[in-house]
Coordinates of C-alpha atoms (C1' of nucleotides) in Angstrom, one line a residue:
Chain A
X1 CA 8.4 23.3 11.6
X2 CA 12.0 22.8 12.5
X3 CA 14.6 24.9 10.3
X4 CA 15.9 21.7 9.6
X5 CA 12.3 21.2 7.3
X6 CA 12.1 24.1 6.2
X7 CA 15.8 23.3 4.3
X8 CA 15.0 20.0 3.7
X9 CA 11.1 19.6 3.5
X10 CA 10.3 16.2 4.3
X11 CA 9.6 13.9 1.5
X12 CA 5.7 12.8 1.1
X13 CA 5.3 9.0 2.0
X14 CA 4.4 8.0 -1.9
X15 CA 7.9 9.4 -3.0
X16 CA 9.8 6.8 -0.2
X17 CA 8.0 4.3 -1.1
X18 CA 8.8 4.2 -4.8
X19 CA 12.5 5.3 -3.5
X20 CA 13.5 1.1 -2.9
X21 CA 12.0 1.0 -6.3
X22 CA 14.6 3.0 -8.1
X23 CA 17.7 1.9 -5.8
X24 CA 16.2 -1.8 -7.0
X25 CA 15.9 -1.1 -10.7
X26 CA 19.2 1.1 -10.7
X27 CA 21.2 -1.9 -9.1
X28 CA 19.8 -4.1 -11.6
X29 CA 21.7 -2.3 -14.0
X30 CA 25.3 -3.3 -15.7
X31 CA 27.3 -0.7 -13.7
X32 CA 30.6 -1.2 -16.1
X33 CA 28.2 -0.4 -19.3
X34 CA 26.2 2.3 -18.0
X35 CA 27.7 5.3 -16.2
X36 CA 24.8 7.9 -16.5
X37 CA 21.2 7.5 -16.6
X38 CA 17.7 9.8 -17.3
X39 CA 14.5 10.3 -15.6
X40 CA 12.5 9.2 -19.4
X41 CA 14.5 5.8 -19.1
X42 CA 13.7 5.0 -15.7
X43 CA 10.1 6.4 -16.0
X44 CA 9.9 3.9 -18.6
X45 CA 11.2 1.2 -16.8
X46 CA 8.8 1.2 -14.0
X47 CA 6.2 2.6 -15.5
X48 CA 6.4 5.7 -14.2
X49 CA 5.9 9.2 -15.1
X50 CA 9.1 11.1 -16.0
X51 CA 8.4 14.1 -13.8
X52 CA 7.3 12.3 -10.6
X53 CA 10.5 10.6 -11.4
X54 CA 12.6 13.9 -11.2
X55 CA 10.8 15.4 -9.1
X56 CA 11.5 12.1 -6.7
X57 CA 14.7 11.7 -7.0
X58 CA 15.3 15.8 -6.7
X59 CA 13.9 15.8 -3.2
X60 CA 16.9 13.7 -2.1
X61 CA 20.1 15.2 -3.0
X62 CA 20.7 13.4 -6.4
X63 CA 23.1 15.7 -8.3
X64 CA 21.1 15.5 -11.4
X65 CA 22.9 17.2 -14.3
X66 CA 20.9 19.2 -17.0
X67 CA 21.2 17.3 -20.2
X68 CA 23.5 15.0 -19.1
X69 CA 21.3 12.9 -16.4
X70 CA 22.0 11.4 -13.4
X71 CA 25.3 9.5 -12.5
X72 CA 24.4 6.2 -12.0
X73 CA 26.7 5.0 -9.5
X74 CA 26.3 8.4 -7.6
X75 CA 22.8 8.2 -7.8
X76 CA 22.7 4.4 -6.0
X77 CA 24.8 5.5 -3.5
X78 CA 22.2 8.7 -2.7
X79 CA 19.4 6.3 -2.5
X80 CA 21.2 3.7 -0.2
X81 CA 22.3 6.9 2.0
X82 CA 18.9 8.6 2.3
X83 CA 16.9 5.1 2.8
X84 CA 19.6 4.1 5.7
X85 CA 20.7 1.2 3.8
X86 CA 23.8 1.3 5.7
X87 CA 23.0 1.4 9.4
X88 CA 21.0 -1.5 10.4
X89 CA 17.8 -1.1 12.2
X90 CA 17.5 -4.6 14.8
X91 CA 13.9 -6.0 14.9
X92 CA 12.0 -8.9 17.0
X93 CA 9.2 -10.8 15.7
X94 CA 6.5 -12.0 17.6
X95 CA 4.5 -15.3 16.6
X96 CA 7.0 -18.2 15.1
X97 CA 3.9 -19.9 12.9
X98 CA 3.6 -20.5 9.3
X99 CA 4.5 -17.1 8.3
X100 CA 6.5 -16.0 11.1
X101 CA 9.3 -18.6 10.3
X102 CA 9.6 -17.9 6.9
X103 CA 10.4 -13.9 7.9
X104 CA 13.0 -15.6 10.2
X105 CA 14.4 -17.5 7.5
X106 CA 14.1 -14.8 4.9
X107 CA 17.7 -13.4 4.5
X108 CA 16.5 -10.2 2.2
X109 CA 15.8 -8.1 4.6
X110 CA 19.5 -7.1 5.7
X111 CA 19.5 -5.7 2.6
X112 CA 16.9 -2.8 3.1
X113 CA 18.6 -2.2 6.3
X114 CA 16.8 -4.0 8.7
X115 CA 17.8 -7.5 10.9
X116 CA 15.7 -9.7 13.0
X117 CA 17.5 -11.0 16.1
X118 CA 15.4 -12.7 17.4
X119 CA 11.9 -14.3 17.8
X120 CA 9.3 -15.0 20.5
X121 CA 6.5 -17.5 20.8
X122 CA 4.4 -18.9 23.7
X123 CA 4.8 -23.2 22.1
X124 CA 6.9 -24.8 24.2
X125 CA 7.7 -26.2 21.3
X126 CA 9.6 -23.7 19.2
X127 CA 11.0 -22.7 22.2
X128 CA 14.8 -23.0 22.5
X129 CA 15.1 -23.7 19.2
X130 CA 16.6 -21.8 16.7
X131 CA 15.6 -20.7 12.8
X132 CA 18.3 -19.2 10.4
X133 CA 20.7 -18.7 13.5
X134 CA 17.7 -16.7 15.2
X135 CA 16.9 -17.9 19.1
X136 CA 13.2 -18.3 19.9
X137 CA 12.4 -17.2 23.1
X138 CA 9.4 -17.7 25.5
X139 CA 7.3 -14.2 25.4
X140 CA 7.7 -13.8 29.7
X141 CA 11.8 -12.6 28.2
X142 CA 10.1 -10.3 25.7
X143 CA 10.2 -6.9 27.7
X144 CA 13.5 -7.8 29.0
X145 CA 15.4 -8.7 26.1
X146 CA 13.8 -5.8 23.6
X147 CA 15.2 -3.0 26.4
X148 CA 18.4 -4.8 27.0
X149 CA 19.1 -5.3 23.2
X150 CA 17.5 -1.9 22.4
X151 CA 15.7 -3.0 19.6
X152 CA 13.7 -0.4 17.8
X153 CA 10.8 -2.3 15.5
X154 CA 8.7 -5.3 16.6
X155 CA 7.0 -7.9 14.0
X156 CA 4.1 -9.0 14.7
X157 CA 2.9 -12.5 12.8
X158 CA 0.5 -13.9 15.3
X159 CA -3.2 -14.6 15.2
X160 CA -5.6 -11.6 15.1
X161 CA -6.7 -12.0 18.9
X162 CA -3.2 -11.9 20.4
X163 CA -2.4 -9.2 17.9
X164 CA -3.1 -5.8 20.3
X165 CA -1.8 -7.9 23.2
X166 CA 2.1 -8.3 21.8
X167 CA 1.7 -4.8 20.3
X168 CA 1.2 -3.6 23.4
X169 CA 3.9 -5.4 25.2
X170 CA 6.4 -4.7 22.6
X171 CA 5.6 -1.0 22.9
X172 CA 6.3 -1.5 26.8
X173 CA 9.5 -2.6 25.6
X174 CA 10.2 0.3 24.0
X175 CA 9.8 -0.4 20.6
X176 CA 9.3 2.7 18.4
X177 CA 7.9 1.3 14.9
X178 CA 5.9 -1.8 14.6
X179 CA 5.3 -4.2 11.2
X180 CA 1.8 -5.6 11.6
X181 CA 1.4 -8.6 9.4
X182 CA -2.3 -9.5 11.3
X183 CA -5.8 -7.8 9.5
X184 CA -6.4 -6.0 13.3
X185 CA -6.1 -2.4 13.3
X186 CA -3.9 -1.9 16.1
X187 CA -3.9 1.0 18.7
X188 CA -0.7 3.0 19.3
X189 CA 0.0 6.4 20.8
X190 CA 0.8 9.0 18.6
X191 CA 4.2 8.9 17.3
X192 CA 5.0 5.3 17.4
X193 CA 4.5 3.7 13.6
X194 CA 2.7 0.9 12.3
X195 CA 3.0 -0.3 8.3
X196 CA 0.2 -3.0 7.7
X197 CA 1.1 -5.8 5.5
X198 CA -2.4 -6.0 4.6
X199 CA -3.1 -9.2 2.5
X200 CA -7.0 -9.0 2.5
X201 CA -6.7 -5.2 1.3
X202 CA -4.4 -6.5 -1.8
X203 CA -7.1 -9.6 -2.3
X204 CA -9.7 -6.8 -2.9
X205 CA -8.0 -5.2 -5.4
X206 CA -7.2 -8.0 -7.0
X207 CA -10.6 -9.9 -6.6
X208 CA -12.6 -7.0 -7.7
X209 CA -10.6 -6.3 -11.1
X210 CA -11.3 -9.5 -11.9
X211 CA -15.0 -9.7 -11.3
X212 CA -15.3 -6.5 -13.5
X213 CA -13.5 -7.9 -16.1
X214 CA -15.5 -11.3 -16.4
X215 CA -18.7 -8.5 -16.2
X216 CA -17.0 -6.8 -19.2
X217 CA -16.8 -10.1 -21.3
X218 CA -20.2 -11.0 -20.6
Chain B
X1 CA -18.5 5.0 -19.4
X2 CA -21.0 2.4 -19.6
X3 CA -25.0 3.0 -18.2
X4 CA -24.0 0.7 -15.5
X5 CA -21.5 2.7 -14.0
X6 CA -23.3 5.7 -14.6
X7 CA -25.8 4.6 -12.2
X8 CA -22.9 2.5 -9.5
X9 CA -19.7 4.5 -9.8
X10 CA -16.9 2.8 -9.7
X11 CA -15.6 3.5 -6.3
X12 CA -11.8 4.1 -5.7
X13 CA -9.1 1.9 -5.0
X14 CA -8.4 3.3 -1.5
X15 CA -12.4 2.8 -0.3
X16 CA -11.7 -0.8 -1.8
X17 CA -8.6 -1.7 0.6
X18 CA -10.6 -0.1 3.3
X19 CA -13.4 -2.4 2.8
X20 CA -11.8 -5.5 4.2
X21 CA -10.9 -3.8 7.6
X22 CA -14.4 -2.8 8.0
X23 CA -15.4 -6.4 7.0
X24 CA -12.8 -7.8 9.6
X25 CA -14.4 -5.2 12.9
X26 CA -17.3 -5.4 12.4
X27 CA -17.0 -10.2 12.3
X28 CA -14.9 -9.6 15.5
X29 CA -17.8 -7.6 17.1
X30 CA -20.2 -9.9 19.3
X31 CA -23.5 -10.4 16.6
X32 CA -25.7 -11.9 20.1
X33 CA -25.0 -8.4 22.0
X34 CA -24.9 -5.5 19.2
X35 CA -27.5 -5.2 16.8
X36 CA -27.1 -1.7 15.2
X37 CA -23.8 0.1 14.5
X38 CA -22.7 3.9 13.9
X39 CA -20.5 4.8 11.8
X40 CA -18.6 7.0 14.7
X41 CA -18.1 3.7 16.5
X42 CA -16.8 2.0 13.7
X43 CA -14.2 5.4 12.5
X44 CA -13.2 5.2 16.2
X45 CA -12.4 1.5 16.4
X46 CA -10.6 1.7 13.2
X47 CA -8.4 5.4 13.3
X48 CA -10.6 6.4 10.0
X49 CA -12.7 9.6 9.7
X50 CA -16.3 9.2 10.7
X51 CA -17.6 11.1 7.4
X52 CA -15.0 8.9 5.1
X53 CA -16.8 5.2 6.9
X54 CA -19.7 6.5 6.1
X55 CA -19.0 8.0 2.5
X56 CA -17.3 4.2 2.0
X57 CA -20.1 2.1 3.3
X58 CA -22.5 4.3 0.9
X59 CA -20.4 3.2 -1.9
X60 CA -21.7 -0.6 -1.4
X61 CA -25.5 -0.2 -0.9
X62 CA -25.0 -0.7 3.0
X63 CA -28.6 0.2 3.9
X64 CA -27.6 2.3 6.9
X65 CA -30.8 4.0 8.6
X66 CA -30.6 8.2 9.7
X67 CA -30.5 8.1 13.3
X68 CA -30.3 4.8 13.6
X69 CA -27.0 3.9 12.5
X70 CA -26.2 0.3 9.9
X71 CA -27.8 -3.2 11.1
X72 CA -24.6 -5.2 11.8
X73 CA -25.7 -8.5 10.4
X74 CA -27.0 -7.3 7.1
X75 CA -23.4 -4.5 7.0
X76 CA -21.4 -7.7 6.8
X77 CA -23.5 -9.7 4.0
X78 CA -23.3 -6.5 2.2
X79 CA -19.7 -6.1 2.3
X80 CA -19.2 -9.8 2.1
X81 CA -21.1 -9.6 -1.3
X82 CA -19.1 -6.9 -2.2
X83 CA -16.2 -8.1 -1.8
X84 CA -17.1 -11.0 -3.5
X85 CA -16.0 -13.4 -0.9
X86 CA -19.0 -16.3 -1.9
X87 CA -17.2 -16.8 -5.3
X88 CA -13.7 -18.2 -4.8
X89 CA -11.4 -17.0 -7.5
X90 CA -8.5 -19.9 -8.4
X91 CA -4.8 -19.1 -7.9
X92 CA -1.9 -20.8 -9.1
X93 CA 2.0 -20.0 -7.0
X94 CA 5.0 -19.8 -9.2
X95 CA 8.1 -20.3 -6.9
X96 CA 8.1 -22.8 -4.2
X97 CA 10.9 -21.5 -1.7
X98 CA 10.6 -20.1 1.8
X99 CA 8.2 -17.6 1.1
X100 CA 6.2 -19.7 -1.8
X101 CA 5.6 -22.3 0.7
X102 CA 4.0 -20.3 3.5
X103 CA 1.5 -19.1 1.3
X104 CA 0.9 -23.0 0.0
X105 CA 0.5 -24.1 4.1
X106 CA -1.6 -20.1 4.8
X107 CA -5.3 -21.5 4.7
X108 CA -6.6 -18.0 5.4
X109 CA -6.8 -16.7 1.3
X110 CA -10.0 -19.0 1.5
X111 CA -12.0 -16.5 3.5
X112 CA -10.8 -13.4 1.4
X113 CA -12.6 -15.6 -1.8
X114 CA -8.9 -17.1 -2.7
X115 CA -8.0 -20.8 -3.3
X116 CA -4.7 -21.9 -4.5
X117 CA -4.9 -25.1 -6.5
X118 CA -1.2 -25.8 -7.6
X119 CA 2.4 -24.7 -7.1
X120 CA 5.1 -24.5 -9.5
X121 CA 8.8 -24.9 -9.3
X122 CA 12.1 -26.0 -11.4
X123 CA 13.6 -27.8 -8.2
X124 CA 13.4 -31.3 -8.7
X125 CA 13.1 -32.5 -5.2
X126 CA 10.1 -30.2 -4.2
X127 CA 8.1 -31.4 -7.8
X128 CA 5.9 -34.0 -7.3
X129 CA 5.4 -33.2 -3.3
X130 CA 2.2 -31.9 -2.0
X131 CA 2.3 -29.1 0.7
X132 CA -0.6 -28.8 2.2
X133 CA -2.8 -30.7 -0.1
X134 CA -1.5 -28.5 -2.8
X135 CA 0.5 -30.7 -5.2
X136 CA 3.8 -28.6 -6.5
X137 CA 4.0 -29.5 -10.6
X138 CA 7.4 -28.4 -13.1
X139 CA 6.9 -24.9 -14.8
X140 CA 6.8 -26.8 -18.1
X141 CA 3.2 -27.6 -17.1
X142 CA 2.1 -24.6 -16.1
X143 CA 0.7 -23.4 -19.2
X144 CA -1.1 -26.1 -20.1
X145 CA -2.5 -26.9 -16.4
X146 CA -3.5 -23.1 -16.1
X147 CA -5.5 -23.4 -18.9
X148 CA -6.8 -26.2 -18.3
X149 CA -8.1 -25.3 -14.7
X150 CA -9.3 -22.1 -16.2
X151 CA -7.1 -20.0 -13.7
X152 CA -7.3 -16.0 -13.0
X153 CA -4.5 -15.2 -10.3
X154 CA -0.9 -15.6 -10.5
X155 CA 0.9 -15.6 -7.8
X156 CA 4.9 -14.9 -8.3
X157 CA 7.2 -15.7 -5.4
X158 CA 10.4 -16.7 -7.7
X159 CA 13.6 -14.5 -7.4
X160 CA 13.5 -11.4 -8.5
X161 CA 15.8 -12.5 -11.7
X162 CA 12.8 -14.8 -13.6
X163 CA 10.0 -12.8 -12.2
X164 CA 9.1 -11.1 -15.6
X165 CA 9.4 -14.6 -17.5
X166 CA 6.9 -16.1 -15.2
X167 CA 4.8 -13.4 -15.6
X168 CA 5.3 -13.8 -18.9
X169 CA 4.0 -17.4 -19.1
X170 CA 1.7 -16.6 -16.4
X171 CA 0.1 -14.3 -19.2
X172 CA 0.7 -16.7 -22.0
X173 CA -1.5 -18.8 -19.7
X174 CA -4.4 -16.8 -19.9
X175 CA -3.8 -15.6 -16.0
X176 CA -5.5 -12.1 -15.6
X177 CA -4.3 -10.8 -12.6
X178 CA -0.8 -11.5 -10.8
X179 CA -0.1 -10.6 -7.4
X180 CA 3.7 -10.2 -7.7
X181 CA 5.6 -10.6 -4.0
X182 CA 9.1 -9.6 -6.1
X183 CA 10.7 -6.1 -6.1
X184 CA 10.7 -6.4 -9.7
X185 CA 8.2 -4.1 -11.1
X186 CA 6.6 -6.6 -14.0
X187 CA 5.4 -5.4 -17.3
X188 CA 2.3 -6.8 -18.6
X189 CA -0.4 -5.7 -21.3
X190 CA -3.5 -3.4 -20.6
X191 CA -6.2 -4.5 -18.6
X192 CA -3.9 -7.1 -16.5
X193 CA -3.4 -6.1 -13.0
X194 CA -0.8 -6.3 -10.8
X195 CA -0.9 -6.4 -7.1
X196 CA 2.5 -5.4 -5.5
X197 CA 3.3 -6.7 -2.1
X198 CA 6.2 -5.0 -1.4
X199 CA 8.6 -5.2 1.5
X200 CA 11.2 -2.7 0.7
X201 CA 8.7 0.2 0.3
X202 CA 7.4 -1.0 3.6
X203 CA 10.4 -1.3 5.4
X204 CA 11.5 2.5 3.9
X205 CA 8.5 3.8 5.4
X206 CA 9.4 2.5 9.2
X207 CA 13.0 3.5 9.3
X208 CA 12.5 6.6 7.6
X209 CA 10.4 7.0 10.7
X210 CA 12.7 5.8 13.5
X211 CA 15.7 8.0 11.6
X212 CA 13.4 11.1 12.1
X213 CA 12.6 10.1 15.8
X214 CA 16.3 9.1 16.9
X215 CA 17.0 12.7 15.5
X216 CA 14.3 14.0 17.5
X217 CA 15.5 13.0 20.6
X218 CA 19.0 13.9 20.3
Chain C
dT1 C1' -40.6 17.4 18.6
dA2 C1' -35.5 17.1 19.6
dG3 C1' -31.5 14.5 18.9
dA4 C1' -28.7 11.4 16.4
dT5 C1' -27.3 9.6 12.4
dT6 C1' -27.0 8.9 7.3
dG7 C1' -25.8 10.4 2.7
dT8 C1' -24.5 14.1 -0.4
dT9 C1' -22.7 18.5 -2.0
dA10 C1' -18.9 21.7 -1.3
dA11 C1' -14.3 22.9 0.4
dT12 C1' -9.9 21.5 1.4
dC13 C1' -5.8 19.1 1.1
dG14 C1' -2.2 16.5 -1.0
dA15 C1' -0.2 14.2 -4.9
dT16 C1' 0.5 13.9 -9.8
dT17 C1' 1.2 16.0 -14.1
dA18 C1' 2.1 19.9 -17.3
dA19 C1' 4.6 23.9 -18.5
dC20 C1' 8.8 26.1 -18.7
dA21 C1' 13.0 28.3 -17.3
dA22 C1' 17.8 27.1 -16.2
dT23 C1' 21.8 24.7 -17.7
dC24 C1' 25.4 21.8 -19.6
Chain D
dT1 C1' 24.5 27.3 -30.8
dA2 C1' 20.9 23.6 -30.7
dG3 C1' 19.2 19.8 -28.3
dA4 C1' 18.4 17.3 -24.2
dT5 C1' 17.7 17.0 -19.7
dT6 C1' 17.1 18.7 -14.9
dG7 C1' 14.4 21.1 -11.3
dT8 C1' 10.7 24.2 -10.1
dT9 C1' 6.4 26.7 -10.3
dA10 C1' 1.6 26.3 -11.8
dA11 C1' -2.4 23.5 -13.1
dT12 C1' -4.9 19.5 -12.6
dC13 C1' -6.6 15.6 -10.5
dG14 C1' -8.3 12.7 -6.9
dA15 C1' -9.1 11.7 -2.2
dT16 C1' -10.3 13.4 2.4
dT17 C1' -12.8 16.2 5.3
dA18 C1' -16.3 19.7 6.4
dA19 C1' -20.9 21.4 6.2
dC20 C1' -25.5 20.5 6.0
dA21 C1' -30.0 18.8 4.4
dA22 C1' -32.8 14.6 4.9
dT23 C1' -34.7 11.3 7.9
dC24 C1' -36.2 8.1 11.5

DNA sequence: TAGATTGTTAATCGATTAACAATC
DNA sequence: TAGATTGTTAATCGATTAACAATC
């Protein structure tokens, strides 16, 4: 452990991912009306527990009040800081299909902090063009362009058989964190990230609450 | 708890999501040359813990064999049972935009048991259309349609600003599960479940990691 | 029989929740 | 001061991992 973590321990990966959550619901809020706001409102908001809420937001450097609460404006402006809200992260995606092109033409994610520059694709035909200002490139430039531009995480949205094949091209590249939107489990060395956007893993849990609830009405 | 789940617990949410990515290894493995597989082989392929594949797979009644390992062919009918992917469940999408409209032209919910009949939108020029065979209808139908069509599944790709009055007619509608791709966290009665699919909490988690490793290295 | 693998019981680990002192 | 809220320490809960008996 660096003395750094023993200050600051890290933050457990539940509490950063309800962290966008807050920031979200905070910013939803009439800044003019509300100046200060509670951990039992916000629990209540997202349907949360109060303490996991406290206990959330004390592991970034809120500036929570006793009695008072939390300062709302104060409190966005911790989130946005700790989450890197500000400095934008540059990303690629790989595979310009059906899902692919509506990432590229999603402008929301510049708001968590993140920008796709641009796209690659092996059909001639998407090649050249360009999607929401994005380039699509052949996938030969790939390695070229990600070490040139520097770029840091690498979508992937292409079939499941390619899938381990651009992750490990972009990771020759030098890409450090990678967004899997295919069901393949890929393989990375150790310290390089993968999030899986796993659609078949929400299905289940959808699909199986369902059954047991026809089962219950039965 | 009822006698039935006295005898089959129910088995956690987490062994659930993991069930689909065993499903998905073990189709992609070559049913002519492997018979029989361990559950070592199958923690390997997949970065999971030997003891925790074999713990999960127990939870279904996977019929796998001491010393011999699980017969592939019947492992896969088993979890394909499981899973319930022989029984489609019917979906209806509220929100036809970029995102909306992938999911309409993404054929691939069909082998997670997932159909989606009908979209819904306000916009005038997309009512009436069909994208991929999917014909796009005004909201002020979608009670009556959803009812109807005797629909379970929700799905809410609208702005995050009318999410919770979709959901709300969604509920109205008789709909019992909603899969919710805002980052508005919905409210809903007891017994409704709702699937998150969310990108922020995603995208927190990878630069979160690439902020620790750019520290790292300097 | 010996070796390999399953399935289960016990131990460990981590996250959530409860209790409570500190504080404005 | 009394009441409300934060932040932290302890207790609980649930999931993962380890140990091991059962078995082919």
């Amino acid at each position: 452990m660096t003395d750094n973590e023993k200050i600051n321990p890290p933050i457990s990966i539940q509490t950063l991912k309800r962290l966008p959550l807050y920031l979200g619901y905070l910013k939803s809020l009439d800044k003019d009306e509300i100046k200060i706001i509670s951990s039992p409102i916000i629990a209540k908001a997202l349907n949360l527990n109060e303490v996991q809420v406290r206990k959330d937001l004390a592991s970034i450097k809120s500036g929570g009040r006793p009695k008072t609460g939390y300062l709302l404006e104060k409190l966005i402006i911790s989130l946005e800081e700790y989450l890197g809200y500000g400095n934008m992260n540059e990303a690629v995606l790989v595979g310009v299909g059906c899902l692919g092109c509506s990432l590229l033409k999603y402008n929301g994610f510049e708001n968590y902090g993140m920008k796709i520059l641009v796209g690659f694709d092996v059909d001639e035909s998407v090649i050249g063009t360009e999607i929401n200002g994005k380039r699509i490139f052949p996938i030969s430039k790939l390695k070229d362009l990600c070490q040139r531009l520097h770029i840091n995480i690498g979508i992937i949205t292409v079939t499941g058989e390619s899938a381990q094949e651009v992750c490990d091209l972009l990771l020759e590249a030098g890409i450090q964190a990678i967004w899997n939107f295919t069901s393949i489990q890929l393989n990375v060395p150790d310290g390089i990230i993968v999030q899986n956007e796993n659609i078949a893993s929400s299905l289940a849990v959808l699909s199986k609450h369902l059954k047991k609830k026809s089962k219950v009405r039965k």
